[in-house]
PDB file of C-alpha atoms in Angstrom:
ATOM      1  CA  MET I   1     -31.785   2.677   8.406  1.00 42.00           C
ATOM      2  CA  SER I   2     -30.672  -0.895   7.731  1.00 46.00           C
ATOM      3  CA  GLU I   3     -27.512  -2.360   9.211  1.00 46.00           C
ATOM      4  CA  GLN I   4     -26.014  -2.631   5.696  1.00 45.00           C
ATOM      5  CA  SER I   5     -26.707   1.078   5.037  1.00 41.00           C
ATOM      6  CA  ARG I   6     -25.002   2.040   8.311  1.00 42.00           C
ATOM      7  CA  ARG I   7     -22.018  -0.102   7.458  1.00 44.00           C
ATOM      8  CA  ASP I   8     -21.778   1.402   3.963  1.00 45.00           C
ATOM      9  CA  GLN I   9     -21.803   4.939   5.395  1.00 50.00           C
ATOM     10  CA  SER I  10     -19.128   4.168   7.984  1.00 65.00           C
ATOM     11  CA  THR I  11     -16.864   2.293   5.545  1.00 72.00           C
ATOM     12  CA  PRO I  12     -15.119   4.585   3.074  1.00 80.00           C
ATOM     13  CA  GLN I  13     -15.146   3.573  -0.590  1.00 88.00           C
ATOM     14  CA  LEU I  14     -11.910   2.582  -2.281  1.00 91.00           C
ATOM     15  CA  SER I  15     -11.379   4.819  -5.332  1.00 94.00           C
ATOM     16  CA  PRO I  16      -8.721   4.969  -8.023  1.00 96.00           C
ATOM     17  CA  VAL I  17      -6.752   8.180  -8.402  1.00 97.00           C
ATOM     18  CA  ASN I  18      -8.381   9.931 -11.377  1.00 97.00           C
ATOM     19  CA  SER I  19      -6.925  13.440 -11.297  1.00 97.00           C
ATOM     20  CA  ALA I  20      -3.761  15.345 -10.500  1.00 98.00           C
ATOM     21  CA  ALA I  21      -5.509  16.856  -7.474  1.00 97.00           C
ATOM     22  CA  GLU I  22      -6.370  13.388  -6.105  1.00 97.00           C
ATOM     23  CA  ALA I  23      -2.800  12.206  -6.761  1.00 98.00           C
ATOM     24  CA  SER I  24      -1.468  15.193  -4.817  1.00 97.00           C
ATOM     25  CA  LYS I  25      -3.817  14.443  -1.897  1.00 97.00           C
ATOM     26  CA  VAL I  26      -2.625  10.820  -1.807  1.00 97.00           C
ATOM     27  CA  SER I  27       1.038  11.896  -1.890  1.00 97.00           C
ATOM     28  CA  ALA I  28       0.438  14.406   0.896  1.00 97.00           C
ATOM     29  CA  PHE I  29      -1.248  11.700   2.987  1.00 96.00           C
ATOM     30  CA  LEU I  30       1.521   9.142   2.445  1.00 96.00           C
ATOM     31  CA  LEU I  31       4.190  11.715   3.323  1.00 96.00           C
ATOM     32  CA  GLY I  32       2.197  13.176   6.220  1.00 95.00           C
ATOM     33  CA  VAL I  33       2.684  12.520   9.908  1.00 94.00           C
ATOM     34  CA  ASP I  34      -0.524  10.462  10.240  1.00 91.00           C
ATOM     35  CA  CYS I  35       0.362   7.694   7.791  1.00 92.00           C
ATOM     36  CA  PHE I  36       3.667   6.006   8.588  1.00 87.00           C
ATOM     37  CA  ASP I  37       4.900   5.679  12.160  1.00 83.00           C
ATOM     38  CA  ASP I  38       8.491   5.974  10.948  1.00 83.00           C
ATOM     39  CA  GLN I  39       8.960   9.376   9.320  1.00 85.00           C
ATOM     40  CA  ARG I  40      12.585   8.851   8.252  1.00 86.00           C
ATOM     41  CA  PHE I  41      11.950   8.629   4.505  1.00 90.00           C
ATOM     42  CA  THR I  42      14.892   8.008   2.250  1.00 89.00           C
ATOM     43  CA  PRO I  43      15.324  10.589  -0.521  1.00 90.00           C
ATOM     44  CA  GLY I  44      14.166   7.955  -3.031  1.00 91.00           C
ATOM     45  CA  GLU I  45      11.045   7.114  -1.010  1.00 92.00           C
ATOM     46  CA  ARG I  46      10.085  10.767  -0.879  1.00 93.00           C
ATOM     47  CA  GLU I  47      10.520  11.021  -4.669  1.00 95.00           C
ATOM     48  CA  GLN I  48       8.460   7.862  -5.259  1.00 95.00           C
ATOM     49  CA  LEU I  49       5.648   8.929  -2.934  1.00 96.00           C
ATOM     50  CA  LEU I  50       5.400  12.197  -4.834  1.00 96.00           C
ATOM     51  CA  ALA I  51       5.717  10.672  -8.313  1.00 97.00           C
ATOM     52  CA  LEU I  52       3.866   7.334  -8.301  1.00 97.00           C
ATOM     53  CA  PRO I  53       0.330   8.657  -7.702  1.00 98.00           C
ATOM     54  CA  GLN I  54       0.854  11.158 -10.546  1.00 98.00           C
ATOM     55  CA  ARG I  55       2.380   8.505 -12.823  1.00 97.00           C
ATOM     56  CA  SER I  56      -0.615   6.234 -12.228  1.00 98.00           C
ATOM     57  CA  LEU I  57      -2.692   8.711 -14.248  1.00 98.00           C
ATOM     58  CA  GLN I  58      -0.695   7.963 -17.433  1.00 97.00           C
ATOM     59  CA  ASP I  59       0.700   4.459 -16.863  1.00 97.00           C
ATOM     60  CA  LYS I  60      -1.903   1.673 -16.801  1.00 95.00           C
ATOM     61  CA  HIS I  61       0.612  -0.607 -15.077  1.00 96.00           C
ATOM     62  CA  ILE I  62       0.751   1.591 -11.951  1.00 97.00           C
ATOM     63  CA  LEU I  63      -2.338   1.531  -9.734  1.00 98.00           C
ATOM     64  CA  CYS I  64      -3.019   3.994  -6.962  1.00 98.00           C
ATOM     65  CA  TRP I  65      -6.196   3.661  -4.904  1.00 97.00           C
ATOM     66  CA  TYR I  66      -7.329   5.493  -1.800  1.00 97.00           C
ATOM     67  CA  THR I  67     -10.173   5.917   0.662  1.00 95.00           C
ATOM     68  CA  GLU I  68     -11.416   9.222   1.931  1.00 93.00           C
ATOM     69  CA  LEU I  69     -13.576  10.269   4.865  1.00 90.00           C
ATOM     70  CA  GLN I  70     -14.981  13.785   5.111  1.00 88.00           C
ATOM     71  CA  GLY I  71     -12.573  15.018   2.439  1.00 89.00           C
ATOM     72  CA  GLU I  72      -9.497  13.505   4.114  1.00 93.00           C
ATOM     73  CA  VAL I  73      -7.475  10.610   2.682  1.00 95.00           C
ATOM     74  CA  VAL I  74      -7.408   7.870   5.334  1.00 94.00           C
ATOM     75  CA  SER I  75      -5.770   4.992   3.440  1.00 95.00           C
ATOM     76  CA  ALA I  76      -3.936   4.400   0.186  1.00 97.00           C
ATOM     77  CA  VAL I  77      -2.210   1.683  -1.790  1.00 97.00           C
ATOM     78  CA  ILE I  78       0.175   1.838  -4.747  1.00 97.00           C
ATOM     79  CA  PHE I  79       1.072  -1.287  -6.677  1.00 98.00           C
ATOM     80  CA  ASN I  80       2.211  -2.091 -10.183  1.00 97.00           C
ATOM     81  CA  GLU I  81       2.756  -4.845 -12.674  1.00 96.00           C
ATOM     82  CA  ASN I  82       6.446  -5.582 -12.852  1.00 94.00           C
ATOM     83  CA  GLU I  83       8.615  -4.508 -15.766  1.00 93.00           C
ATOM     84  CA  HIS I  84       8.521  -7.966 -17.382  1.00 94.00           C
ATOM     85  CA  ARG I  85       4.702  -7.919 -17.775  1.00 94.00           C
ATOM     86  CA  SER I  86       4.639 -11.661 -17.144  1.00 93.00           C
ATOM     87  CA  GLY I  87       2.094 -11.824 -14.327  1.00 95.00           C
ATOM     88  CA  GLY I  88       4.175 -10.426 -11.500  1.00 97.00           C
ATOM     89  CA  TYR I  89       3.027  -7.502  -9.376  1.00 98.00           C
ATOM     90  CA  ARG I  90       4.732  -5.419  -6.729  1.00 97.00           C
ATOM     91  CA  LEU I  91       3.073  -3.782  -3.760  1.00 97.00           C
ATOM     92  CA  GLU I  92       5.023  -0.538  -3.464  1.00 97.00           C
ATOM     93  CA  TYR I  93       3.292   1.331  -0.629  1.00 95.00           C
ATOM     94  CA  PHE I  94       0.209   1.196   1.522  1.00 92.00           C
ATOM     95  CA  GLY I  95      -0.744   3.170   4.550  1.00 93.00           C
ATOM     96  CA  VAL I  96      -3.617   3.786   6.933  1.00 92.00           C
ATOM     97  CA  HIS I  97      -4.168   7.003   8.891  1.00 93.00           C
ATOM     98  CA  ARG I  98      -3.251   6.336  12.526  1.00 90.00           C
ATOM     99  CA  THR I  99      -6.717   7.451  13.741  1.00 87.00           C
ATOM    100  CA  TYR I 100      -8.418   4.879  11.482  1.00 83.00           C
ATOM    101  CA  ARG I 101      -6.269   1.821  12.159  1.00 88.00           C
ATOM    102  CA  ARG I 102      -7.878  -1.406  13.356  1.00 83.00           C
ATOM    103  CA  ARG I 103     -10.924  -0.731  11.170  1.00 83.00           C
ATOM    104  CA  ARG I 104      -9.926  -3.194   8.431  1.00 84.00           C
ATOM    105  CA  LEU I 105      -8.821  -0.450   6.030  1.00 89.00           C
ATOM    106  CA  GLY I 106      -5.406  -2.067   5.503  1.00 86.00           C
ATOM    107  CA  GLN I 107      -7.069  -5.425   4.966  1.00 89.00           C
ATOM    108  CA  ARG I 108      -9.438  -3.898   2.420  1.00 92.00           C
ATOM    109  CA  LEU I 109      -6.496  -2.431   0.512  1.00 92.00           C
ATOM    110  CA  ILE I 110      -4.688  -5.776   0.397  1.00 93.00           C
ATOM    111  CA  GLU I 111      -7.861  -7.699  -0.547  1.00 94.00           C
ATOM    112  CA  ALA I 112      -8.703  -5.268  -3.364  1.00 95.00           C
ATOM    113  CA  MET I 113      -5.156  -5.501  -4.695  1.00 96.00           C
ATOM    114  CA  LEU I 114      -5.265  -9.315  -4.560  1.00 96.00           C
ATOM    115  CA  GLN I 115      -8.618  -9.370  -6.380  1.00 96.00           C
ATOM    116  CA  TYR I 116      -7.229  -7.096  -9.079  1.00 97.00           C
ATOM    117  CA  CYS I 117      -4.105  -9.220  -9.550  1.00 97.00           C
ATOM    118  CA  VAL I 118      -6.109 -12.454  -9.749  1.00 97.00           C
ATOM    119  CA  ALA I 119      -8.552 -10.892 -12.252  1.00 97.00           C
ATOM    120  CA  HIS I 120      -5.571  -9.796 -14.395  1.00 96.00           C
ATOM    121  CA  ASN I 121      -3.896 -13.228 -14.408  1.00 95.00           C
ATOM    122  CA  GLY I 122      -1.334 -12.348 -11.791  1.00 97.00           C
ATOM    123  CA  ARG I 123       1.014 -15.105 -10.705  1.00 97.00           C
ATOM    124  CA  TYR I 124       2.585 -13.470  -7.688  1.00 98.00           C
ATOM    125  CA  ILE I 125       2.918 -10.278  -5.690  1.00 98.00           C
ATOM    126  CA  GLU I 126       6.200  -9.162  -4.196  1.00 97.00           C
ATOM    127  CA  THR I 127       6.543  -6.558  -1.506  1.00 97.00           C
ATOM    128  CA  PHE I 128       8.920  -5.289   1.120  1.00 96.00           C
ATOM    129  CA  THR I 129       8.978  -3.565   4.457  1.00 95.00           C
ATOM    130  CA  CYS I 130      11.448  -2.446   7.060  1.00 94.00           C
ATOM    131  CA  ASP I 131      12.771  -4.606   9.902  1.00 96.00           C
ATOM    132  CA  LEU I 132      12.199  -1.902  12.570  1.00 93.00           C
ATOM    133  CA  PRO I 133       9.538  -2.534  15.245  1.00 93.00           C
ATOM    134  CA  ALA I 134       7.354   0.284  13.842  1.00 88.00           C
ATOM    135  CA  TYR I 135       6.659  -1.935  10.809  1.00 91.00           C
ATOM    136  CA  GLY I 136       5.473  -4.949  12.823  1.00 92.00           C
ATOM    137  CA  GLY I 137       1.837  -4.312  11.887  1.00 88.00           C
ATOM    138  CA  ALA I 138       2.656  -4.389   8.179  1.00 90.00           C
ATOM    139  CA  ARG I 139       4.620  -7.628   8.588  1.00 94.00           C
ATOM    140  CA  LYS I 140       1.699  -9.266  10.433  1.00 92.00           C
ATOM    141  CA  LEU I 141      -0.724  -8.135   7.745  1.00 92.00           C
ATOM    142  CA  PHE I 142       1.467  -9.543   4.963  1.00 95.00           C
ATOM    143  CA  GLU I 143       1.832 -12.858   6.765  1.00 95.00           C
ATOM    144  CA  ARG I 144      -1.918 -13.035   7.471  1.00 94.00           C
ATOM    145  CA  TYR I 145      -2.500 -12.784   3.714  1.00 96.00           C
ATOM    146  CA  GLY I 146      -0.010 -15.507   2.847  1.00 97.00           C
ATOM    147  CA  PHE I 147       3.056 -13.465   1.975  1.00 97.00           C
ATOM    148  CA  VAL I 148       6.218 -15.412   2.726  1.00 98.00           C
ATOM    149  CA  LEU I 149       9.434 -13.777   3.902  1.00 98.00           C
ATOM    150  CA  LEU I 150      12.113 -14.429   1.265  1.00 97.00           C
ATOM    151  CA  CYS I 151      15.120 -12.579   2.637  1.00 97.00           C
ATOM    152  CA  HIS I 152      16.464  -9.901   4.928  1.00 98.00           C
ATOM    153  CA  LEU I 153      18.795  -7.213   3.598  1.00 97.00           C
ATOM    154  CA  PRO I 154      20.466  -5.656   6.659  1.00 97.00           C
ATOM    155  CA  ASP I 155      21.360  -1.957   6.643  1.00 96.00           C
ATOM    156  CA  TYR I 156      19.447  -1.441   3.386  1.00 96.00           C
ATOM    157  CA  TYR I 157      17.707   1.889   4.036  1.00 93.00           C
ATOM    158  CA  TYR I 158      20.075   3.303   6.636  1.00 93.00           C
ATOM    159  CA  PRO I 159      22.639   1.726   8.990  1.00 95.00           C
ATOM    160  CA  GLY I 160      20.648  -0.421  11.415  1.00 94.00           C
ATOM    161  CA  GLU I 161      17.518  -0.348   9.225  1.00 94.00           C
ATOM    162  CA  GLY I 162      17.088  -3.399   7.019  1.00 96.00           C
ATOM    163  CA  LYS I 163      14.694  -4.432   4.270  1.00 97.00           C
ATOM    164  CA  LEU I 164      12.503  -7.552   4.386  1.00 97.00           C
ATOM    165  CA  LEU I 165      11.358  -9.001   1.047  1.00 98.00           C
ATOM    166  CA  TYR I 166       8.061 -10.908   0.846  1.00 98.00           C
ATOM    167  CA  MET I 167       6.232 -12.800  -1.896  1.00 98.00           C
ATOM    168  CA  LYS I 168       2.797 -14.290  -2.335  1.00 98.00           C
ATOM    169  CA  ARG I 169       1.973 -16.733  -5.114  1.00 97.00           C
ATOM    170  CA  ILE I 170      -1.523 -16.350  -6.522  1.00 94.00           C
TER     171      ILE I 170
END
């Protein structure tokens, strides 16, 4: 077996959500204990993580992609074109199963999203994360890909838990 074949077998394919069953699997992964280190979801986050994968089936402006290994979702990304439809995109959520971190899955999600946005005449991508230490990996990944911190909103999610807004021009 060639080295490329081995790599292809060990690297899960990124697939769009194409059915209600796939959307449910992605939601279950994103809300599960193996995705986010911080499990204190706000009520609105929980609603979004349940709704956005399903909504991506009907709304062409919402994209939900995932990778799967042996029938298990191991990474996912949800992003959308903003409401103005003027070339702005927003990275809503992405996550990598804790067992599969440090295997470039998060990087592959970000790169695929960037390629999509460039191919669709995107001008920028905005995103956000939390200021807690558990989100340090996400912040490093954003910065590695050229996202710039725009502002800090203290106590945004809960008291003592702030929101960091990032943007990348493309």
